[in-house]
Amino acid sequence: GIFWLTALLALAGIAMLYLAVPQPRIIRRHRDAEAVPALFRRVLANGELLRLDFGIFAQHAILTATFLALPLAIRQAGGFGGRQWLFYLPILAIAFLLMTPFIVIGEKYRRMKPVFIGAVAAVGLGQLSLLVWHGNLWAIGAGLLVFFAAFSLLEASLPSLISKVAPADGKGTAMGVYSSSQFLGIFVGGAAGGWIQGAFAPHGLAAVFAFAAVLALIWLVVAATMPAPRYLASRLIRLAGIGDEAAAGAELLAVPGVAEAVVVGEEGVAYLKVDPETIDEAALAALTADRDAMAAGST
């Protein structure tokens, strides 16, 4: 049934693509949305990005390994039989409500690093709870609530941190490496969790939760060394009449609130990292308008 549902959803996605999504008249490559092979070396040499890549790898390895053992633990604890969704669904809903205020604190009040590290620690605590008390259904529920709340918070925070940390013209490439790390984590978590569960029988469930807890501890050490993120947003603007890319970039960097500017003449665009609280929108718009007028005059 699950595979039939997946096939039907895929067909629905294809139909939506052809019937509802318009065909662009002009197709342009944008470095903030697509991977650029020439930028892979720079992205892979960025220590801050590698910390986040390891984070999404660890998070999904932990998730996959956990859900190899968790259904068996719930069944052995005597709960819900073939209706485990009745157990998961309310816990997931409560976890979502619990994590929402921390997202606000992290983004609005610029406390992302302590919130992020606290969430990684909570993932580890959830796994330790499952390790020690996986024979008790109420304890499983409590451990899973902590895990789900922290997981949901991290799942929302990690892409935002990638966007903040990535170079102005390398967000698409950084997101490509990030996504690959995520799926590698799913593979490793499933393969390692399955092997551990069999190799350490009859204590396989405890061994899987111990593996996940150790991986969370390693992640906590890696996350604790990261610098506080800059609260910058990505911006792409079209620039007419680009001549000297360095000069155009210098003009953009002179605008208050612009932290990074990469001008790509062949694409006719500039990739910016801006501080949303200090950006001078009027000055940026005036600079763009002046360049448009100069380009129009020269033709």
PDB file of N, CA, C and O in Angstrom, residues 215-270:
ATOM      1  N   LEU A 215      26.210   9.208  18.462  1.00  0.00           N
ATOM      2  CA  LEU A 215      26.265  10.073  17.288  1.00  0.00           C
ATOM      3  C   LEU A 215      25.788  11.479  17.638  1.00  0.00           C
ATOM      4  O   LEU A 215      26.363  12.484  17.180  1.00  0.00           O
ATOM      5  N   ALA A 216      24.750  11.581  18.486  1.00  0.00           N
ATOM      6  CA  ALA A 216      24.272  12.895  18.929  1.00  0.00           C
ATOM      7  C   ALA A 216      25.335  13.613  19.761  1.00  0.00           C
ATOM      8  O   ALA A 216      25.490  14.841  19.667  1.00  0.00           O
ATOM      9  N   LEU A 217      26.077  12.854  20.590  1.00  0.00           N
ATOM     10  CA  LEU A 217      27.142  13.463  21.397  1.00  0.00           C
ATOM     11  C   LEU A 217      28.249  14.018  20.508  1.00  0.00           C
ATOM     12  O   LEU A 217      28.755  15.130  20.738  1.00  0.00           O
ATOM     13  N   ILE A 218      28.635  13.263  19.485  1.00  0.00           N
ATOM     14  CA  ILE A 218      29.652  13.750  18.542  1.00  0.00           C
ATOM     15  C   ILE A 218      29.160  15.022  17.857  1.00  0.00           C
ATOM     16  O   ILE A 218      29.902  16.004  17.708  1.00  0.00           O
ATOM     17  N   TRP A 219      27.896  15.021  17.453  1.00  0.00           N
ATOM     18  CA  TRP A 219      27.309  16.208  16.818  1.00  0.00           C
ATOM     19  C   TRP A 219      27.332  17.398  17.769  1.00  0.00           C
ATOM     20  O   TRP A 219      27.621  18.528  17.361  1.00  0.00           O
ATOM     21  N   LEU A 220      27.049  17.149  19.052  1.00  0.00           N
ATOM     22  CA  LEU A 220      27.042  18.241  20.030  1.00  0.00           C
ATOM     23  C   LEU A 220      28.422  18.878  20.131  1.00  0.00           C
ATOM     24  O   LEU A 220      28.546  20.108  20.193  1.00  0.00           O
ATOM     25  N   VAL A 221      29.474  18.060  20.131  1.00  0.00           N
ATOM     26  CA  VAL A 221      30.844  18.593  20.185  1.00  0.00           C
ATOM     27  C   VAL A 221      31.149  19.418  18.936  1.00  0.00           C
ATOM     28  O   VAL A 221      31.729  20.505  19.016  1.00  0.00           O
ATOM     29  N   VAL A 222      30.744  18.906  17.774  1.00  0.00           N
ATOM     30  CA  VAL A 222      30.974  19.626  16.515  1.00  0.00           C
ATOM     31  C   VAL A 222      30.203  20.948  16.507  1.00  0.00           C
ATOM     32  O   VAL A 222      30.745  22.001  16.127  1.00  0.00           O
ATOM     33  N   ALA A 223      28.938  20.928  16.959  1.00  0.00           N
ATOM     34  CA  ALA A 223      28.103  22.135  16.941  1.00  0.00           C
ATOM     35  C   ALA A 223      28.598  23.174  17.934  1.00  0.00           C
ATOM     36  O   ALA A 223      28.497  24.387  17.685  1.00  0.00           O
ATOM     37  N   ALA A 224      29.145  22.724  19.060  1.00  0.00           N
ATOM     38  CA  ALA A 224      29.581  23.666  20.093  1.00  0.00           C
ATOM     39  C   ALA A 224      30.730  24.541  19.621  1.00  0.00           C
ATOM     40  O   ALA A 224      30.949  25.631  20.164  1.00  0.00           O
ATOM     41  N   THR A 225      31.488  24.084  18.632  1.00  0.00           N
ATOM     42  CA  THR A 225      32.638  24.852  18.138  1.00  0.00           C
ATOM     43  C   THR A 225      32.261  25.849  17.044  1.00  0.00           C
ATOM     44  O   THR A 225      33.119  26.592  16.577  1.00  0.00           O
ATOM     45  N   MET A 226      31.013  25.858  16.614  1.00  0.00           N
ATOM     46  CA  MET A 226      30.645  26.748  15.516  1.00  0.00           C
ATOM     47  C   MET A 226      30.508  28.189  16.012  1.00  0.00           C
ATOM     48  O   MET A 226      30.054  28.427  17.136  1.00  0.00           O
ATOM     49  N   PRO A 227      30.908  29.159  15.207  1.00  0.00           N
ATOM     50  CA  PRO A 227      30.725  30.563  15.597  1.00  0.00           C
ATOM     51  C   PRO A 227      29.256  30.951  15.500  1.00  0.00           C
ATOM     52  O   PRO A 227      28.467  30.290  14.816  1.00  0.00           O
ATOM     53  N   ALA A 228      28.887  32.002  16.189  1.00  0.00           N
ATOM     54  CA  ALA A 228      27.512  32.500  16.084  1.00  0.00           C
ATOM     55  C   ALA A 228      27.247  32.931  14.650  1.00  0.00           C
ATOM     56  O   ALA A 228      28.083  33.606  14.033  1.00  0.00           O
ATOM     57  N   PRO A 229      26.113  32.539  14.071  1.00  0.00           N
ATOM     58  CA  PRO A 229      25.860  32.866  12.663  1.00  0.00           C
ATOM     59  C   PRO A 229      25.583  34.356  12.458  1.00  0.00           C
ATOM     60  O   PRO A 229      25.082  35.042  13.354  1.00  0.00           O
ATOM     61  N   ARG A 230      25.933  34.832  11.289  1.00  0.00           N
ATOM     62  CA  ARG A 230      25.540  36.185  10.899  1.00  0.00           C
ATOM     63  C   ARG A 230      24.094  36.135  10.424  1.00  0.00           C
ATOM     64  O   ARG A 230      23.707  35.219   9.700  1.00  0.00           O
ATOM     65  N   TYR A 231      23.306  37.092  10.818  1.00  0.00           N
ATOM     66  CA  TYR A 231      21.883  37.083  10.484  1.00  0.00           C
ATOM     67  C   TYR A 231      21.679  37.838   9.169  1.00  0.00           C
ATOM     68  O   TYR A 231      21.219  38.980   9.137  1.00  0.00           O
ATOM     69  N   LEU A 232      22.075  37.165   8.092  1.00  0.00           N
ATOM     70  CA  LEU A 232      22.033  37.761   6.767  1.00  0.00           C
ATOM     71  C   LEU A 232      21.051  37.014   5.887  1.00  0.00           C
ATOM     72  O   LEU A 232      20.854  35.811   6.029  1.00  0.00           O
ATOM     73  N   ALA A 233      20.454  37.736   4.961  1.00  0.00           N
ATOM     74  CA  ALA A 233      19.527  37.149   3.993  1.00  0.00           C
ATOM     75  C   ALA A 233      20.131  37.260   2.598  1.00  0.00           C
ATOM     76  O   ALA A 233      20.878  38.200   2.302  1.00  0.00           O
ATOM     77  N   SER A 234      19.818  36.288   1.761  1.00  0.00           N
ATOM     78  CA  SER A 234      20.298  36.304   0.382  1.00  0.00           C
ATOM     79  C   SER A 234      19.393  37.177  -0.471  1.00  0.00           C
ATOM     80  O   SER A 234      18.179  37.223  -0.276  1.00  0.00           O
ATOM     81  N   ARG A 235      19.986  37.856  -1.430  1.00  0.00           N
ATOM     82  CA  ARG A 235      19.232  38.724  -2.342  1.00  0.00           C
ATOM     83  C   ARG A 235      19.863  38.623  -3.726  1.00  0.00           C
ATOM     84  O   ARG A 235      21.095  38.634  -3.846  1.00  0.00           O
ATOM     85  N   LEU A 236      19.043  38.528  -4.736  1.00  0.00           N
ATOM     86  CA  LEU A 236      19.521  38.521  -6.121  1.00  0.00           C
ATOM     87  C   LEU A 236      18.909  39.717  -6.822  1.00  0.00           C
ATOM     88  O   LEU A 236      17.691  39.910  -6.777  1.00  0.00           O
ATOM     89  N   ILE A 237      19.740  40.536  -7.451  1.00  0.00           N
ATOM     90  CA  ILE A 237      19.224  41.692  -8.185  1.00  0.00           C
ATOM     91  C   ILE A 237      19.795  41.692  -9.589  1.00  0.00           C
ATOM     92  O   ILE A 237      20.930  41.247  -9.815  1.00  0.00           O
ATOM     93  N   ARG A 238      19.023  42.210 -10.520  1.00  0.00           N
ATOM     94  CA  ARG A 238      19.484  42.345 -11.905  1.00  0.00           C
ATOM     95  C   ARG A 238      20.196  43.677 -12.045  1.00  0.00           C
ATOM     96  O   ARG A 238      19.737  44.709 -11.550  1.00  0.00           O
ATOM     97  N   LEU A 239      21.328  43.640 -12.731  1.00  0.00           N
ATOM     98  CA  LEU A 239      22.089  44.853 -12.984  1.00  0.00           C
ATOM     99  C   LEU A 239      22.272  45.016 -14.485  1.00  0.00           C
ATOM    100  O   LEU A 239      22.766  44.108 -15.155  1.00  0.00           O
ATOM    101  N   ALA A 240      21.879  46.159 -14.982  1.00  0.00           N
ATOM    102  CA  ALA A 240      22.052  46.440 -16.415  1.00  0.00           C
ATOM    103  C   ALA A 240      23.422  47.086 -16.636  1.00  0.00           C
ATOM    104  O   ALA A 240      23.953  47.781 -15.776  1.00  0.00           O
ATOM    105  N   GLY A 241      23.977  46.835 -17.809  1.00  0.00           N
ATOM    106  CA  GLY A 241      25.215  47.504 -18.215  1.00  0.00           C
ATOM    107  C   GLY A 241      26.404  47.224 -17.326  1.00  0.00           C
ATOM    108  O   GLY A 241      27.139  48.144 -16.967  1.00  0.00           O
ATOM    109  N   ILE A 242      26.595  45.969 -16.930  1.00  0.00           N
ATOM    110  CA  ILE A 242      27.741  45.629 -16.085  1.00  0.00           C
ATOM    111  C   ILE A 242      29.012  45.684 -16.925  1.00  0.00           C
ATOM    112  O   ILE A 242      29.128  45.011 -17.946  1.00  0.00           O
ATOM    113  N   GLY A 243      29.941  46.497 -16.504  1.00  0.00           N
ATOM    114  CA  GLY A 243      31.233  46.553 -17.167  1.00  0.00           C
ATOM    115  C   GLY A 243      32.273  45.883 -16.298  1.00  0.00           C
ATOM    116  O   GLY A 243      32.547  44.703 -16.405  1.00  0.00           O
ATOM    117  N   ASP A 244      32.851  46.653 -15.405  1.00  0.00           N
ATOM    118  CA  ASP A 244      33.843  46.145 -14.463  1.00  0.00           C
ATOM    119  C   ASP A 244      33.107  45.502 -13.282  1.00  0.00           C
ATOM    120  O   ASP A 244      32.453  46.184 -12.495  1.00  0.00           O
ATOM    121  N   GLU A 245      33.219  44.179 -13.152  1.00  0.00           N
ATOM    122  CA  GLU A 245      32.503  43.476 -12.086  1.00  0.00           C
ATOM    123  C   GLU A 245      32.977  43.925 -10.704  1.00  0.00           C
ATOM    124  O   GLU A 245      32.168  44.079  -9.776  1.00  0.00           O
ATOM    125  N   ALA A 246      34.290  44.139 -10.550  1.00  0.00           N
ATOM    126  CA  ALA A 246      34.824  44.556  -9.260  1.00  0.00           C
ATOM    127  C   ALA A 246      34.295  45.935  -8.868  1.00  0.00           C
ATOM    128  O   ALA A 246      33.929  46.169  -7.703  1.00  0.00           O
ATOM    129  N   ALA A 247      34.227  46.842  -9.838  1.00  0.00           N
ATOM    130  CA  ALA A 247      33.717  48.187  -9.543  1.00  0.00           C
ATOM    131  C   ALA A 247      32.244  48.140  -9.177  1.00  0.00           C
ATOM    132  O   ALA A 247      31.792  48.823  -8.242  1.00  0.00           O
ATOM    133  N   ALA A 248      31.480  47.330  -9.907  1.00  0.00           N
ATOM    134  CA  ALA A 248      30.052  47.203  -9.597  1.00  0.00           C
ATOM    135  C   ALA A 248      29.853  46.600  -8.213  1.00  0.00           C
ATOM    136  O   ALA A 248      28.977  47.031  -7.448  1.00  0.00           O
ATOM    137  N   GLY A 249      30.692  45.609  -7.864  1.00  0.00           N
ATOM    138  CA  GLY A 249      30.608  45.017  -6.536  1.00  0.00           C
ATOM    139  C   GLY A 249      30.934  46.015  -5.447  1.00  0.00           C
ATOM    140  O   GLY A 249      30.288  46.039  -4.393  1.00  0.00           O
ATOM    141  N   ALA A 250      31.928  46.870  -5.689  1.00  0.00           N
ATOM    142  CA  ALA A 250      32.304  47.885  -4.705  1.00  0.00           C
ATOM    143  C   ALA A 250      31.164  48.878  -4.493  1.00  0.00           C
ATOM    144  O   ALA A 250      30.911  49.326  -3.363  1.00  0.00           O
ATOM    145  N   GLU A 251      30.460  49.258  -5.565  1.00  0.00           N
ATOM    146  CA  GLU A 251      29.316  50.161  -5.431  1.00  0.00           C
ATOM    147  C   GLU A 251      28.234  49.534  -4.552  1.00  0.00           C
ATOM    148  O   GLU A 251      27.630  50.208  -3.708  1.00  0.00           O
ATOM    149  N   LEU A 252      27.996  48.248  -4.752  1.00  0.00           N
ATOM    150  CA  LEU A 252      26.963  47.573  -3.960  1.00  0.00           C
ATOM    151  C   LEU A 252      27.378  47.454  -2.498  1.00  0.00           C
ATOM    152  O   LEU A 252      26.555  47.629  -1.594  1.00  0.00           O
ATOM    153  N   LEU A 253      28.660  47.162  -2.251  1.00  0.00           N
ATOM    154  CA  LEU A 253      29.133  47.042  -0.874  1.00  0.00           C
ATOM    155  C   LEU A 253      29.079  48.376  -0.134  1.00  0.00           C
ATOM    156  O   LEU A 253      29.060  48.402   1.106  1.00  0.00           O
ATOM    157  N   ALA A 254      29.052  49.479  -0.877  1.00  0.00           N
ATOM    158  CA  ALA A 254      28.969  50.799  -0.247  1.00  0.00           C
ATOM    159  C   ALA A 254      27.558  51.089   0.270  1.00  0.00           C
ATOM    160  O   ALA A 254      27.369  52.020   1.055  1.00  0.00           O
ATOM    161  N   VAL A 255      26.577  50.312  -0.157  1.00  0.00           N
ATOM    162  CA  VAL A 255      25.199  50.511   0.317  1.00  0.00           C
ATOM    163  C   VAL A 255      25.093  49.989   1.748  1.00  0.00           C
ATOM    164  O   VAL A 255      25.465  48.836   2.017  1.00  0.00           O
ATOM    165  N   PRO A 256      24.612  50.776   2.690  1.00  0.00           N
ATOM    166  CA  PRO A 256      24.479  50.310   4.075  1.00  0.00           C
ATOM    167  C   PRO A 256      23.627  49.046   4.168  1.00  0.00           C
ATOM    168  O   PRO A 256      22.556  48.960   3.563  1.00  0.00           O
ATOM    169  N   GLY A 257      24.130  48.074   4.891  1.00  0.00           N
ATOM    170  CA  GLY A 257      23.393  46.830   5.088  1.00  0.00           C
ATOM    171  C   GLY A 257      23.791  45.707   4.152  1.00  0.00           C
ATOM    172  O   GLY A 257      23.381  44.571   4.339  1.00  0.00           O
ATOM    173  N   VAL A 258      24.601  46.002   3.127  1.00  0.00           N
ATOM    174  CA  VAL A 258      25.082  44.969   2.212  1.00  0.00           C
ATOM    175  C   VAL A 258      26.402  44.434   2.753  1.00  0.00           C
ATOM    176  O   VAL A 258      27.392  45.158   2.847  1.00  0.00           O
ATOM    177  N   ALA A 259      26.431  43.144   3.127  1.00  0.00           N
ATOM    178  CA  ALA A 259      27.616  42.537   3.714  1.00  0.00           C
ATOM    179  C   ALA A 259      28.493  41.849   2.673  1.00  0.00           C
ATOM    180  O   ALA A 259      29.712  41.806   2.817  1.00  0.00           O
ATOM    181  N   GLU A 260      27.883  41.272   1.649  1.00  0.00           N
ATOM    182  CA  GLU A 260      28.626  40.598   0.579  1.00  0.00           C
ATOM    183  C   GLU A 260      27.974  40.947  -0.751  1.00  0.00           C
ATOM    184  O   GLU A 260      26.746  41.095  -0.825  1.00  0.00           O
ATOM    185  N   ALA A 261      28.780  41.044  -1.778  1.00  0.00           N
ATOM    186  CA  ALA A 261      28.259  41.310  -3.119  1.00  0.00           C
ATOM    187  C   ALA A 261      29.160  40.621  -4.133  1.00  0.00           C
ATOM    188  O   ALA A 261      30.377  40.852  -4.159  1.00  0.00           O
ATOM    189  N   VAL A 262      28.573  39.757  -4.941  1.00  0.00           N
ATOM    190  CA  VAL A 262      29.292  39.083  -6.018  1.00  0.00           C
ATOM    191  C   VAL A 262      28.560  39.385  -7.314  1.00  0.00           C
ATOM    192  O   VAL A 262      27.384  39.022  -7.471  1.00  0.00           O
ATOM    193  N   VAL A 263      29.225  40.064  -8.232  1.00  0.00           N
ATOM    194  CA  VAL A 263      28.627  40.453  -9.506  1.00  0.00           C
ATOM    195  C   VAL A 263      29.110  39.478 -10.580  1.00  0.00           C
ATOM    196  O   VAL A 263      30.308  39.241 -10.721  1.00  0.00           O
ATOM    197  N   VAL A 264      28.168  38.919 -11.311  1.00  0.00           N
ATOM    198  CA  VAL A 264      28.485  37.980 -12.390  1.00  0.00           C
ATOM    199  C   VAL A 264      27.998  38.610 -13.689  1.00  0.00           C
ATOM    200  O   VAL A 264      26.797  38.615 -13.987  1.00  0.00           O
ATOM    201  N   GLY A 265      28.942  39.156 -14.454  1.00  0.00           N
ATOM    202  CA  GLY A 265      28.585  39.900 -15.651  1.00  0.00           C
ATOM    203  C   GLY A 265      27.870  39.071 -16.691  1.00  0.00           C
ATOM    204  O   GLY A 265      26.922  39.533 -17.325  1.00  0.00           O
ATOM    205  N   GLU A 266      28.291  37.817 -16.883  1.00  0.00           N
ATOM    206  CA  GLU A 266      27.691  36.991 -17.925  1.00  0.00           C
ATOM    207  C   GLU A 266      26.227  36.658 -17.625  1.00  0.00           C
ATOM    208  O   GLU A 266      25.458  36.369 -18.532  1.00  0.00           O
ATOM    209  N   GLU A 267      25.860  36.702 -16.345  1.00  0.00           N
ATOM    210  CA  GLU A 267      24.462  36.458 -15.976  1.00  0.00           C
ATOM    211  C   GLU A 267      23.674  37.754 -15.834  1.00  0.00           C
ATOM    212  O   GLU A 267      22.442  37.728 -15.767  1.00  0.00           O
ATOM    213  N   GLY A 268      24.384  38.886 -15.734  1.00  0.00           N
ATOM    214  CA  GLY A 268      23.712  40.175 -15.570  1.00  0.00           C
ATOM    215  C   GLY A 268      23.058  40.344 -14.220  1.00  0.00           C
ATOM    216  O   GLY A 268      22.063  41.054 -14.080  1.00  0.00           O
ATOM    217  N   VAL A 269      23.627  39.691 -13.185  1.00  0.00           N
ATOM    218  CA  VAL A 269      23.017  39.753 -11.858  1.00  0.00           C
ATOM    219  C   VAL A 269      24.103  39.971 -10.812  1.00  0.00           C
ATOM    220  O   VAL A 269      25.300  39.780 -11.055  1.00  0.00           O
ATOM    221  N   ALA A 270      23.644  40.363  -9.626  1.00  0.00           N
ATOM    222  CA  ALA A 270      24.509  40.457  -8.457  1.00  0.00           C
ATOM    223  C   ALA A 270      23.882  39.632  -7.346  1.00  0.00           C
ATOM    224  O   ALA A 270      22.667  39.700  -7.111  1.00  0.00           O
TER     225      ALA A 270
END
